[in-house]
Amino acid sequence: MPAKILDGKAIADNILKKLKKKLKYCRENSERFPKLVVIQVGEDPASTIYVNKKHKACKEIGIDSEIKKFPETISYPDFLKEIGNLNKDNSVNGILVQLPLPEHLNHKQVFETIAVEKDVDGFHPFNHGKNLLGKKGIQSATPKGIMTLLESTGVNFEGKNAVVVGRSNIVGKPITLMLINEGCTVTVCNSKTKNLKSFTKEADILVVAAGKCNLITEDMVKKGAIVIDVGMNRNGNGQLCGDVDFENVKKVASWITPVPKGVGPMTIASLMENTIEACKQQGNCTCSV
Ligand code: GUN
């Protein structure tokens, strides 16, 4: 039997619908509601698409949203000053700096500058640290969305072999910790791992965030595995492709995410949840969302 499709778009739409309903109540019954500021530096076309999607989702469900664009030439001190101003601005509940940033804007330092309680991306070392310890904090949006997708399959995490391909700070490392915290036995690989197949073949849960078109083929996947594809790549013809050879891997997996409409929409839904939660934690939303 071919894999069932883990429909991230449908699950995300359902989350957004519920949030919209709650925010409508909030808007009718209070004077304060969440506000997100999304920062983009430069004109990277992919970043523009992502930033616009985040802004549109906010508008659709009733979160105030502003896109702040800065030229690539902005100096590091000026950029940090802008973030400092947003930290101090009580009307702003969430701050998101879209990656990638130009080299001269040290992104690790930038994420340390964002106020912990406004860090809706969950990239501040303090929020990463909370995730490490399995404590409640703001969780990075993409890994949080992946966990929601996995939970929707009804999988019992305890004792499962999970393999993560990719070791980035924004997906690979945080999803590894979340899976560990749920009781999985986790192996972390990357695109350079020798004999990658010997690891992926053991995975009950396979999360691939390596940024390589069709890296994972049918022969590398255990029968009945749940396969999550975080990849968003372009092949030689400029077509969108994931890290997983979807058409063939779906013959052996039990569940599989498509690209697009898999993990991508879940990142946005999780970001909306984080923004609302941040607003609540700051005591700024005077109604309960
Ligand atoms: N660039 C690619 N993914 C992300 C993300 O989840 N957050 C931010 N801020 N930038 C990204």
Short mmCIF file of C-alpha atoms and ligand atoms in Angstrom, two decimals:
data_model
loop_
_atom_site.label_atom_id
_atom_site.label_comp_id
_atom_site.label_asym_id
_atom_site.label_seq_id
_atom_site.Cartn_x
_atom_site.Cartn_y
_atom_site.Cartn_z
CA MET A 1 0.00 0.00 0.00
CA PRO A 2 1.45 3.42 -0.89
CA ALA A 3 2.12 5.93 1.89
CA LYS A 4 -0.58 8.19 3.20
CA ILE A 5 0.11 11.83 2.44
CA LEU A 6 0.87 13.99 5.44
CA ASP A 7 -1.00 17.02 4.20
CA GLY A 8 0.75 19.95 5.86
CA LYS A 9 -1.38 22.48 4.01
CA ALA A 10 -4.63 21.00 5.31
CA ILE A 11 -3.35 20.63 8.87
CA ALA A 12 -1.92 24.16 8.85
CA ASP A 13 -5.16 25.59 7.42
CA ASN A 14 -7.06 23.92 10.23
CA ILE A 15 -4.76 25.45 12.86
CA LEU A 16 -5.04 28.89 11.20
CA LYS A 17 -8.83 28.64 11.09
CA LYS A 18 -8.97 27.98 14.83
CA LEU A 19 -6.54 30.81 15.58
CA LYS A 20 -8.56 33.20 13.41
CA LYS A 21 -11.71 32.41 15.36
CA LYS A 22 -9.96 33.04 18.67
CA LEU A 23 -8.38 36.26 17.43
CA LYS A 24 -11.75 37.50 16.19
CA TYR A 25 -13.07 37.11 19.71
CA CYS A 26 -9.96 38.86 20.99
CA ARG A 27 -10.39 41.81 18.64
CA GLU A 28 -14.03 42.21 19.60
CA ASN A 29 -13.36 42.03 23.32
CA SER A 30 -10.08 43.78 23.95
CA GLU A 31 -7.95 46.67 22.84
CA ARG A 32 -4.70 44.81 22.45
CA PHE A 33 -3.89 41.98 20.08
CA PRO A 34 -0.66 40.44 18.80
CA LYS A 35 1.72 42.22 16.47
CA LEU A 36 4.57 40.64 14.51
CA VAL A 37 7.41 42.52 12.81
CA VAL A 38 9.22 40.60 10.06
CA ILE A 39 12.62 41.95 9.05
CA GLN A 40 14.18 41.37 5.66
CA VAL A 41 17.63 42.55 4.71
CA GLY A 42 18.35 42.77 0.98
CA GLU A 43 16.25 41.41 -1.87
CA ASP A 44 16.84 37.65 -1.87
CA PRO A 45 13.82 36.43 -3.94
CA ALA A 46 13.19 33.33 -1.79
CA SER A 47 13.25 35.46 1.36
CA THR A 48 10.78 37.89 -0.22
CA ILE A 49 8.38 35.00 -0.88
CA TYR A 50 8.68 33.67 2.69
CA VAL A 51 8.36 37.10 4.28
CA ASN A 52 5.26 37.88 2.21
CA LYS A 53 3.70 34.52 3.15
CA LYS A 54 4.21 35.24 6.84
CA HIS A 55 2.76 38.73 6.48
CA LYS A 56 -0.25 37.40 4.54
CA ALA A 57 -0.96 34.70 7.13
CA CYS A 58 -0.95 37.35 9.87
CA LYS A 59 -3.37 39.53 7.94
CA GLU A 60 -5.66 36.60 7.27
CA ILE A 61 -6.06 35.48 10.85
CA GLY A 62 -6.00 38.89 12.54
CA ILE A 63 -2.45 39.41 13.78
CA ASP A 64 -1.08 42.89 13.13
CA SER A 65 1.96 42.61 10.94
CA GLU A 66 4.64 44.85 9.53
CA ILE A 67 7.45 44.06 7.13
CA LYS A 68 10.60 46.10 7.71
CA LYS A 69 13.02 46.01 4.81
CA PHE A 70 16.61 47.18 5.07
CA PRO A 71 19.23 47.48 2.33
CA GLU A 72 22.11 45.01 2.29
CA THR A 73 24.38 47.94 3.05
CA ILE A 74 22.90 48.60 6.51
CA SER A 75 25.72 48.69 9.04
CA TYR A 76 25.89 46.18 11.86
CA PRO A 77 25.50 48.81 14.64
CA ASP A 78 22.53 50.39 12.85
CA PHE A 79 20.89 47.00 12.41
CA LEU A 80 21.31 46.13 16.09
CA LYS A 81 19.91 49.56 16.99
CA GLU A 82 16.77 48.82 14.92
CA ILE A 83 16.29 45.56 16.79
CA GLY A 84 16.87 47.33 20.10
CA ASN A 85 14.09 49.78 19.22
CA LEU A 86 11.68 46.93 18.42
CA ASN A 87 12.62 45.25 21.71
CA LYS A 88 11.57 48.42 23.53
CA ASP A 89 8.39 48.98 21.50
CA ASN A 90 5.48 47.70 23.61
CA SER A 91 3.19 47.48 20.59
CA VAL A 92 5.43 44.75 19.10
CA ASN A 93 5.10 41.22 20.49
CA GLY A 94 7.11 39.22 17.99
CA ILE A 95 10.29 39.95 16.02
CA LEU A 96 11.43 37.71 13.18
CA VAL A 97 14.64 38.29 11.24
CA GLN A 98 14.46 36.37 7.97
CA LEU A 99 17.54 34.33 7.12
CA PRO A 100 19.89 34.38 5.32
CA LEU A 101 21.46 37.64 6.43
CA PRO A 102 24.44 39.25 4.70
CA GLU A 103 27.73 38.06 6.18
CA HIS A 104 28.58 41.35 7.93
CA LEU A 105 25.42 41.03 10.05
CA ASN A 106 26.52 38.27 12.40
CA HIS A 107 23.27 36.29 12.54
CA LYS A 108 24.13 34.43 15.76
CA GLN A 109 24.73 37.73 17.53
CA VAL A 110 21.60 39.20 15.95
CA PHE A 111 19.46 36.41 17.42
CA GLU A 112 21.00 37.05 20.83
CA THR A 113 19.99 40.69 20.54
CA ILE A 114 16.28 39.97 20.02
CA ALA A 115 14.41 40.09 23.33
CA VAL A 116 13.91 36.48 24.47
CA GLU A 117 10.17 36.96 24.97
CA LYS A 118 9.76 38.40 21.42
CA ASP A 119 11.86 35.72 19.72
CA VAL A 120 8.98 34.02 17.85
CA ASP A 121 11.46 32.06 15.71
CA GLY A 122 12.82 30.41 18.86
CA PHE A 123 16.39 31.10 17.70
CA HIS A 124 17.66 32.95 20.80
CA PRO A 125 20.19 30.79 22.70
CA PHE A 126 17.89 30.93 25.75
CA ASN A 127 14.98 29.45 23.77
CA HIS A 128 17.25 26.84 22.16
CA GLY A 129 18.43 26.05 25.71
CA LYS A 130 14.88 25.55 26.94
CA ASN A 131 14.26 23.17 24.05
CA LEU A 132 17.45 21.30 25.02
CA LEU A 133 16.11 20.84 28.54
CA GLY A 134 12.61 19.91 27.36
CA LYS A 135 11.19 22.99 29.11
CA LYS A 136 8.32 25.08 27.86
CA GLY A 137 9.63 28.01 25.83
CA ILE A 138 9.22 29.39 22.33
CA GLN A 139 10.02 26.51 20.01
CA SER A 140 11.56 27.03 16.55
CA ALA A 141 8.72 27.20 14.06
CA THR A 142 9.76 24.54 11.53
CA PRO A 143 10.65 21.79 14.06
CA LYS A 144 7.52 22.62 16.04
CA GLY A 145 5.46 22.21 12.84
CA ILE A 146 7.18 18.89 12.12
CA MET A 147 6.26 17.60 15.59
CA THR A 148 2.62 18.59 14.97
CA LEU A 149 2.71 16.66 11.68
CA LEU A 150 4.22 13.60 13.38
CA GLU A 151 1.65 13.75 16.19
CA SER A 152 -1.16 13.86 13.61
CA THR A 153 -0.16 10.34 12.46
CA GLY A 154 -0.85 9.01 15.96
CA VAL A 155 2.72 7.66 16.23
CA ASN A 156 3.93 6.60 19.67
CA PHE A 157 7.40 8.18 19.83
CA GLU A 158 8.79 6.10 22.68
CA GLY A 159 11.47 3.69 21.56
CA LYS A 160 11.20 4.64 17.90
CA ASN A 161 14.34 5.03 15.84
CA ALA A 162 14.41 8.56 14.45
CA VAL A 163 17.03 9.64 11.96
CA VAL A 164 17.57 13.32 11.20
CA VAL A 165 19.54 14.19 8.07
CA GLY A 166 20.81 17.76 8.53
CA ARG A 167 22.40 19.55 11.46
CA SER A 168 21.37 23.18 11.05
CA ASN A 169 20.58 25.37 14.03
CA ILE A 170 17.11 26.13 12.66
CA VAL A 171 15.91 22.60 11.83
CA GLY A 172 18.31 19.68 12.34
CA LYS A 173 19.49 20.40 15.86
CA PRO A 174 16.19 21.56 17.38
CA ILE A 175 14.13 18.70 15.86
CA THR A 176 16.74 16.25 17.18
CA LEU A 177 16.18 17.58 20.71
CA MET A 178 12.39 17.49 20.37
CA LEU A 179 12.51 13.86 19.25
CA ILE A 180 14.88 12.98 22.11
CA ASN A 181 12.52 14.69 24.55
CA GLU A 182 9.67 12.52 23.24
CA GLY A 183 11.62 9.33 23.89
CA CYS A 184 12.97 8.50 20.44
CA THR A 185 16.41 7.03 19.84
CA VAL A 186 17.86 9.67 17.55
CA THR A 187 20.72 9.48 15.06
CA VAL A 188 21.89 12.68 13.38
CA CYS A 189 23.42 12.48 9.92
CA ASN A 190 24.26 15.04 7.30
CA SER A 191 24.74 15.09 3.54
CA LYS A 192 28.39 14.03 3.98
CA THR A 193 27.69 11.05 6.25
CA LYS A 194 29.45 7.94 4.96
CA ASN A 195 27.03 5.21 3.93
CA LEU A 196 24.02 7.37 4.74
CA LYS A 197 21.72 4.55 3.69
CA SER A 198 22.91 2.30 6.54
CA PHE A 199 21.45 4.89 8.96
CA THR A 200 18.32 6.01 7.11
CA LYS A 201 17.29 2.40 6.48
CA GLU A 202 16.92 1.94 10.27
CA ALA A 203 14.59 4.92 10.70
CA ASP A 204 10.99 4.54 11.85
CA ILE A 205 10.85 8.32 11.62
CA LEU A 206 13.03 9.99 8.98
CA VAL A 207 13.39 13.79 8.93
CA VAL A 208 15.40 15.15 6.02
CA ALA A 209 16.66 18.74 6.05
CA ALA A 210 19.86 18.54 4.03
CA GLY A 211 19.04 20.88 1.15
CA LYS A 212 19.86 18.35 -1.59
CA CYS A 213 17.36 17.49 -4.30
CA ASN A 214 16.18 13.84 -4.10
CA LEU A 215 18.96 12.85 -1.67
CA ILE A 216 16.75 10.13 -0.17
CA THR A 217 15.76 7.38 -2.56
CA GLU A 218 13.41 4.41 -2.13
CA ASP A 219 16.20 1.94 -1.28
CA MET A 220 17.26 4.12 1.67
CA VAL A 221 13.92 3.96 3.47
CA LYS A 222 12.59 1.30 5.82
CA LYS A 223 9.21 -0.17 4.94
CA GLY A 224 6.50 1.62 6.93
CA ALA A 225 8.67 4.62 7.90
CA ILE A 226 7.23 8.09 8.43
CA VAL A 227 9.15 10.44 6.12
CA ILE A 228 9.30 14.21 6.63
CA ASP A 229 10.85 16.24 3.83
CA VAL A 230 12.00 19.72 4.85
CA GLY A 231 13.83 20.36 1.57
CA MET A 232 12.92 23.25 -0.72
CA ASN A 233 15.40 23.06 -3.58
CA ARG A 234 15.54 23.83 -7.27
CA ASN A 235 16.73 21.12 -9.65
CA GLY A 236 18.78 21.73 -12.80
CA ASN A 237 15.61 22.80 -14.66
CA GLY A 238 14.70 25.33 -12.01
CA GLN A 239 11.83 23.17 -10.73
CA LEU A 240 11.03 22.92 -7.05
CA CYS A 241 12.13 19.65 -5.46
CA GLY A 242 12.42 18.26 -1.97
CA ASP A 243 15.22 16.24 -0.37
CA VAL A 244 13.19 13.05 -0.84
CA ASP A 245 12.36 11.26 -4.08
CA PHE A 246 8.64 11.51 -3.28
CA GLU A 247 7.21 9.40 -6.12
CA ASN A 248 9.34 6.36 -5.29
CA VAL A 249 9.70 6.72 -1.52
CA LYS A 250 5.92 6.83 -1.15
CA LYS A 251 5.88 3.20 -2.32
CA VAL A 252 7.64 2.07 0.89
CA ALA A 253 6.80 4.70 3.54
CA SER A 254 3.64 4.64 5.68
CA TRP A 255 3.35 8.45 5.75
CA ILE A 256 5.15 11.06 3.68
CA THR A 257 5.06 14.85 3.36
CA PRO A 258 4.84 16.37 -0.13
CA VAL A 259 6.87 19.35 -1.34
CA PRO A 260 5.31 21.87 -1.55
CA LYS A 261 2.34 21.76 0.88
CA GLY A 262 4.09 19.66 3.50
CA VAL A 263 6.36 21.23 6.09
CA GLY A 264 6.28 24.78 4.63
CA PRO A 265 2.72 25.69 5.66
CA MET A 266 3.34 24.16 9.10
CA THR A 267 6.23 26.59 9.69
CA ILE A 268 3.83 29.48 9.11
CA ALA A 269 1.12 28.01 11.35
CA SER A 270 3.66 27.45 14.15
CA LEU A 271 4.93 31.00 13.77
CA MET A 272 1.38 32.32 14.20
CA GLU A 273 0.97 30.17 17.32
CA ASN A 274 4.28 31.44 18.68
CA THR A 275 3.33 35.08 18.08
CA ILE A 276 0.04 34.68 19.91
CA GLU A 277 1.73 32.80 22.74
CA ALA A 278 4.44 35.48 23.00
CA CYS A 279 1.77 38.17 23.25
CA LYS A 280 0.06 36.22 26.01
CA GLN A 281 3.30 35.65 27.90
CA GLN A 282 4.07 39.37 27.72
CA GLY A 283 0.72 40.05 29.33
CA ASN A 284 -0.11 42.28 26.41
CA CYS A 285 -3.10 40.44 25.01
CA THR A 286 -5.89 41.34 27.33
CA CYS A 287 -8.11 38.51 26.15
CA SER A 288 -7.34 34.84 26.36
CA VAL A 289 -6.33 33.41 22.99
N1 GUN B 1 14.99 31.14 6.56
C1 GUN B 1 14.65 29.87 6.25
N2 GUN B 1 13.85 29.36 7.22
C2 GUN B 1 13.70 30.31 8.15
C3 GUN B 1 13.00 30.37 9.39
O1 GUN B 1 12.34 29.42 9.85
N3 GUN B 1 13.09 31.55 10.06
C4 GUN B 1 13.81 32.59 9.59
N4 GUN B 1 13.85 33.69 10.32
N5 GUN B 1 14.48 32.57 8.46
C5 GUN B 1 14.42 31.43 7.75
#
